[in-house]
CSV table of C-alpha atoms in Angstrom, one decimal:
chain,number,residue,atom,x,y,z
A,1,GLU,CA,-55.5,-83.5,-168.2
A,2,ASP,CA,-54.0,-80.4,-169.8
A,3,GLN,CA,-52.1,-81.0,-173.1
A,4,VAL,CA,-49.9,-78.9,-175.3
A,5,THR,CA,-48.7,-79.8,-178.8
A,6,GLN,CA,-46.2,-77.7,-180.7
A,7,SER,CA,-45.5,-77.9,-184.4
A,8,PRO,CA,-43.3,-78.2,-186.2
A,9,GLU,CA,-40.7,-79.9,-184.0
A,10,ALA,CA,-38.0,-78.1,-186.0
A,11,LEU,CA,-38.0,-75.2,-188.5
A,12,ARG,CA,-35.2,-73.9,-190.7
A,13,LEU,CA,-35.6,-70.4,-192.2
A,14,GLN,CA,-33.5,-68.2,-194.3
A,15,GLU,CA,-32.8,-64.7,-192.8
A,16,GLY,CA,-35.8,-62.5,-193.7
A,17,GLU,CA,-38.1,-65.4,-194.4
A,18,SER,CA,-41.2,-65.0,-192.2
A,19,SER,CA,-43.1,-67.9,-190.7
A,20,SER,CA,-45.2,-69.1,-187.8
A,21,LEU,CA,-45.0,-71.6,-185.0
A,22,ASN,CA,-48.1,-73.4,-183.8
A,23,CYS,CA,-49.2,-74.3,-180.3
A,24,SER,CA,-52.4,-76.4,-179.9
A,25,TYR,CA,-53.8,-76.9,-176.5
A,26,THR,CA,-56.4,-78.7,-174.5
A,27,VAL,CA,-57.2,-77.2,-171.1
A,28,SER,CA,-60.3,-76.9,-168.9
A,29,GLY,CA,-60.6,-73.1,-168.3
A,30,LEU,CA,-57.6,-71.4,-169.8
A,31,ARG,CA,-56.1,-69.0,-167.3
A,32,GLY,CA,-53.1,-68.1,-169.5
A,33,LEU,CA,-51.0,-69.2,-172.4
A,34,PHE,CA,-47.2,-68.5,-172.2
A,35,TRP,CA,-44.4,-68.3,-174.8
A,36,TYR,CA,-40.8,-68.7,-173.8
A,37,ARG,CA,-37.5,-68.7,-175.7
A,38,GLN,CA,-34.8,-71.1,-174.7
A,39,ASP,CA,-31.2,-70.9,-175.9
A,40,PRO,CA,-29.0,-74.0,-175.7
A,41,GLY,CA,-27.8,-74.7,-172.1
A,42,LYS,CA,-29.9,-71.8,-170.6
A,43,GLY,CA,-33.2,-71.4,-168.8
A,44,PRO,CA,-36.3,-70.4,-170.7
A,45,GLU,CA,-36.8,-66.6,-171.1
A,46,PHE,CA,-40.3,-65.3,-170.8
A,47,LEU,CA,-41.7,-63.7,-173.9
A,48,PHE,CA,-45.5,-63.3,-173.7
A,49,THR,CA,-48.6,-64.1,-171.8
A,50,LEU,CA,-52.0,-64.3,-173.5
A,51,TYR,CA,-55.2,-64.6,-171.6
A,52,SER,CA,-58.2,-64.6,-174.0
A,53,ALA,CA,-59.0,-65.5,-177.6
A,54,GLY,CA,-58.3,-62.7,-180.0
A,55,GLU,CA,-55.5,-61.2,-177.9
A,56,GLU,CA,-52.2,-60.3,-179.6
A,57,LYS,CA,-48.9,-59.3,-178.3
A,58,GLU,CA,-45.7,-58.1,-180.0
A,59,LYS,CA,-42.1,-57.8,-179.2
A,60,GLU,CA,-39.6,-56.8,-181.9
A,61,ARG,CA,-40.0,-59.4,-184.7
A,62,LEU,CA,-42.3,-61.6,-182.7
A,63,LYS,CA,-46.1,-61.5,-182.5
A,64,ALA,CA,-48.2,-64.0,-180.5
A,65,THR,CA,-51.8,-64.6,-181.1
A,66,LEU,CA,-54.4,-66.7,-179.4
A,67,THR,CA,-57.6,-68.5,-180.4
A,68,LYS,CA,-59.8,-70.9,-178.3
A,69,LYS,CA,-57.8,-73.9,-179.4
A,70,GLU,CA,-54.3,-72.7,-180.4
A,71,SER,CA,-51.7,-70.0,-180.4
A,72,PHE,CA,-49.3,-68.8,-183.1
A,73,LEU,CA,-46.0,-67.2,-182.8
A,74,HIS,CA,-45.3,-65.2,-185.9
A,75,ILE,CA,-41.7,-64.4,-186.7
A,76,THR,CA,-41.4,-61.5,-189.2
A,77,ALA,CA,-38.1,-61.1,-191.2
A,78,PRO,CA,-36.1,-63.3,-188.7
A,79,LYS,CA,-32.4,-62.8,-188.0
A,80,PRO,CA,-29.9,-65.5,-187.1
A,81,GLU,CA,-30.1,-64.3,-183.5
A,82,ASP,CA,-33.7,-65.5,-183.4
A,83,SER,CA,-32.5,-69.0,-183.5
A,84,ALA,CA,-33.6,-70.8,-180.4
A,85,THR,CA,-36.2,-73.3,-179.0
A,86,TYR,CA,-39.6,-71.7,-178.5
A,87,LEU,CA,-41.7,-73.2,-175.8
A,88,CYS,CA,-45.4,-72.9,-175.3
A,89,ALA,CA,-47.2,-73.5,-171.9
A,90,VAL,CA,-50.7,-73.3,-170.6
A,91,PHE,CA,-52.0,-72.6,-167.1
A,92,GLY,CA,-55.5,-73.9,-166.7
A,93,GLY,CA,-58.5,-74.7,-164.6
A,94,SER,CA,-57.9,-75.2,-160.9
A,95,ASN,CA,-54.4,-76.6,-161.6
A,96,TYR,CA,-51.6,-74.5,-160.2
A,97,LYS,CA,-49.0,-75.8,-162.7
A,98,LEU,CA,-47.8,-74.9,-166.2
A,99,THR,CA,-48.1,-77.6,-168.8
A,100,PHE,CA,-45.4,-77.3,-171.4
A,101,GLY,CA,-45.1,-78.4,-175.0
A,102,LYS,CA,-41.9,-80.0,-176.2
A,103,GLY,CA,-40.9,-76.9,-178.2
A,104,THR,CA,-40.0,-75.9,-181.7
A,105,LEU,CA,-36.3,-75.6,-182.6
A,106,LEU,CA,-36.0,-72.6,-184.9
A,107,THR,CA,-32.8,-72.2,-186.9
A,108,VAL,CA,-32.4,-69.0,-189.0
A,109,ASN,CA,-29.6,-69.2,-191.5
A,110,PRO,CA,-27.8,-66.0,-192.7
B,1,SER,CA,-35.5,-55.9,-160.4
B,2,GLN,CA,-35.8,-59.6,-159.6
B,3,THR,CA,-32.9,-62.0,-160.1
B,4,ILE,CA,-32.8,-65.8,-159.8
B,5,HIS,CA,-29.6,-67.7,-159.1
B,6,GLN,CA,-28.9,-71.4,-159.3
B,7,TRP,CA,-25.7,-73.3,-158.4
B,8,PRO,CA,-23.8,-75.2,-159.3
B,9,ALA,CA,-24.1,-74.6,-163.1
B,10,THR,CA,-22.9,-78.1,-163.9
B,11,LEU,CA,-22.4,-81.2,-161.8
B,12,VAL,CA,-21.1,-84.7,-162.5
B,13,GLN,CA,-21.9,-87.2,-159.8
B,14,PRO,CA,-21.6,-91.0,-159.4
B,15,VAL,CA,-24.6,-93.2,-159.0
B,16,GLY,CA,-25.6,-93.5,-155.3
B,17,SER,CA,-24.0,-90.2,-154.2
B,18,PRO,CA,-26.1,-87.4,-152.6
B,19,LEU,CA,-27.3,-84.3,-154.3
B,20,SER,CA,-27.9,-80.7,-153.3
B,21,LEU,CA,-28.9,-78.0,-155.8
B,22,GLU,CA,-29.6,-74.5,-154.6
B,23,CYS,CA,-31.8,-71.7,-155.9
B,24,THR,CA,-32.2,-68.2,-154.6
B,25,VAL,CA,-34.3,-65.3,-155.7
B,26,GLU,CA,-33.6,-61.6,-155.1
B,27,GLY,CA,-35.8,-58.6,-155.4
B,28,THR,CA,-39.1,-60.1,-154.4
B,29,SER,CA,-40.9,-61.3,-151.3
B,30,ASN,CA,-42.8,-64.5,-150.7
B,31,PRO,CA,-42.6,-65.8,-154.3
B,32,ASN,CA,-44.0,-69.1,-155.4
B,33,LEU,CA,-41.0,-71.3,-156.2
B,34,TYR,CA,-40.7,-74.3,-158.5
B,35,TRP,CA,-38.2,-77.1,-159.5
B,36,TYR,CA,-38.4,-78.5,-163.0
B,37,ARG,CA,-36.4,-81.1,-164.8
B,38,GLN,CA,-35.9,-81.0,-168.6
B,39,ALA,CA,-34.7,-84.2,-170.3
B,40,ALA,CA,-33.6,-84.4,-173.9
B,41,GLY,CA,-36.6,-84.6,-176.2
B,42,ARG,CA,-39.1,-84.1,-173.5
B,43,GLY,CA,-40.9,-81.1,-172.1
B,44,LEU,CA,-40.3,-79.5,-168.8
B,45,GLN,CA,-41.5,-81.7,-166.0
B,46,LEU,CA,-42.6,-80.0,-162.7
B,47,LEU,CA,-41.0,-81.7,-159.7
B,48,PHE,CA,-41.8,-79.6,-156.7
B,49,TYR,CA,-43.8,-76.4,-155.9
B,50,SER,CA,-43.7,-74.2,-152.8
B,51,VAL,CA,-46.0,-71.3,-151.8
B,52,GLY,CA,-44.1,-70.5,-148.6
B,53,ILE,CA,-41.4,-71.5,-146.1
B,54,GLY,CA,-41.7,-75.1,-145.3
B,55,GLN,CA,-44.6,-75.7,-147.7
B,56,ILE,CA,-43.6,-78.2,-150.4
B,57,SER,CA,-45.9,-80.0,-152.9
B,58,SER,CA,-44.5,-82.9,-154.8
B,59,GLU,CA,-45.6,-83.7,-158.3
B,60,VAL,CA,-43.8,-86.8,-159.2
B,61,PRO,CA,-42.9,-89.7,-156.7
B,62,GLN,CA,-39.1,-90.3,-156.9
B,63,ASN,CA,-35.9,-90.2,-154.9
B,64,LEU,CA,-35.7,-86.4,-154.9
B,65,SER,CA,-36.9,-84.1,-152.2
B,66,ALA,CA,-37.1,-80.3,-151.9
B,67,SER,CA,-36.9,-77.9,-149.0
B,68,ARG,CA,-37.5,-74.2,-148.5
B,69,PRO,CA,-35.6,-73.1,-145.4
B,70,GLN,CA,-35.9,-69.4,-146.2
B,71,ASP,CA,-38.4,-67.2,-148.1
B,72,ARG,CA,-36.3,-66.9,-151.2
B,73,GLN,CA,-34.2,-70.1,-151.0
B,74,PHE,CA,-35.3,-73.4,-152.6
B,75,ILE,CA,-33.1,-76.6,-152.3
B,76,LEU,CA,-33.4,-79.8,-154.3
B,77,SER,CA,-31.9,-82.9,-152.7
B,78,SER,CA,-31.3,-86.6,-153.1
B,79,LYS,CA,-29.8,-89.1,-150.7
B,80,LYS,CA,-28.8,-91.5,-153.5
B,81,LEU,CA,-28.7,-90.5,-157.2
B,82,LEU,CA,-29.9,-92.8,-160.0
B,83,LEU,CA,-28.7,-92.8,-163.6
B,84,SER,CA,-32.2,-91.6,-164.5
B,85,ASP,CA,-31.7,-88.4,-162.4
B,86,SER,CA,-29.5,-87.0,-165.1
B,87,GLY,CA,-30.9,-83.9,-166.8
B,88,PHE,CA,-31.2,-80.1,-166.8
B,89,TYR,CA,-32.7,-78.8,-163.5
B,90,LEU,CA,-34.5,-75.5,-163.6
B,91,CYS,CA,-35.7,-73.3,-160.7
B,92,ALA,CA,-38.4,-70.8,-161.3
B,93,TRP,CA,-40.3,-68.2,-159.4
B,94,SER,CA,-43.7,-66.5,-160.0
B,95,GLU,CA,-45.7,-63.6,-159.0
B,96,GLY,CA,-49.2,-64.1,-160.4
B,97,ASP,CA,-49.3,-66.6,-163.2
B,98,THR,CA,-46.1,-65.9,-165.0
B,99,GLN,CA,-43.1,-68.0,-164.1
B,100,TYR,CA,-39.5,-66.8,-164.5
B,101,PHE,CA,-36.7,-69.3,-164.8
B,102,GLY,CA,-33.1,-69.5,-163.5
B,103,PRO,CA,-30.1,-70.4,-165.6
B,104,GLY,CA,-30.3,-74.1,-164.7
B,105,THR,CA,-28.0,-76.8,-163.5
B,106,ARG,CA,-26.8,-79.6,-165.8
B,107,LEU,CA,-26.6,-82.8,-163.8
B,108,THR,CA,-24.8,-85.9,-165.2
B,109,VAL,CA,-25.0,-89.1,-163.1
B,110,LEU,CA,-22.4,-91.7,-164.1
């Protein structure tokens, strides 16, 4: 069974303080790893898809990287508007469904 | 561009009452459609999955059902709600592996 573990559960940063969120996964035959951002009371917003180890993708202050066992979401010089829950999900093997982690709640203080 | 709609946005229902949540997608044809539930402190749980009109796959046995009467319409129903049905219900569509989520429906069963 596919598994996704995200850490930490919650992270508080000061504005401008860079950090990383972790997503560890167990899947048979990774077809894709996905990062989403979710604001309170809203649906998840798609950020990135990573397909193979060594792949990196960037969007504004966010950069996602992928290894064979985990993915990192690096946040450079965050701003308060980056505060949200960040979700990681994997799509693997012959299974048609995404398996989600429980998310990391990021709070960026001004 | 593609747009996904869900309604109602919020719903408060008594135990034992029926349920109907609707999801529609614009700007795409023959999408895969999904219903998820998100409970506090838990990851997203896939409830139903559809690859076409009238084709529904159920992930979790429960008192909920889904139907797809039209290509871009997905409906989640229940004949009698339970307290445990409370949660945040999300509809999603996909082309390829990436799933895109709607704004969600907050359901409270009292």
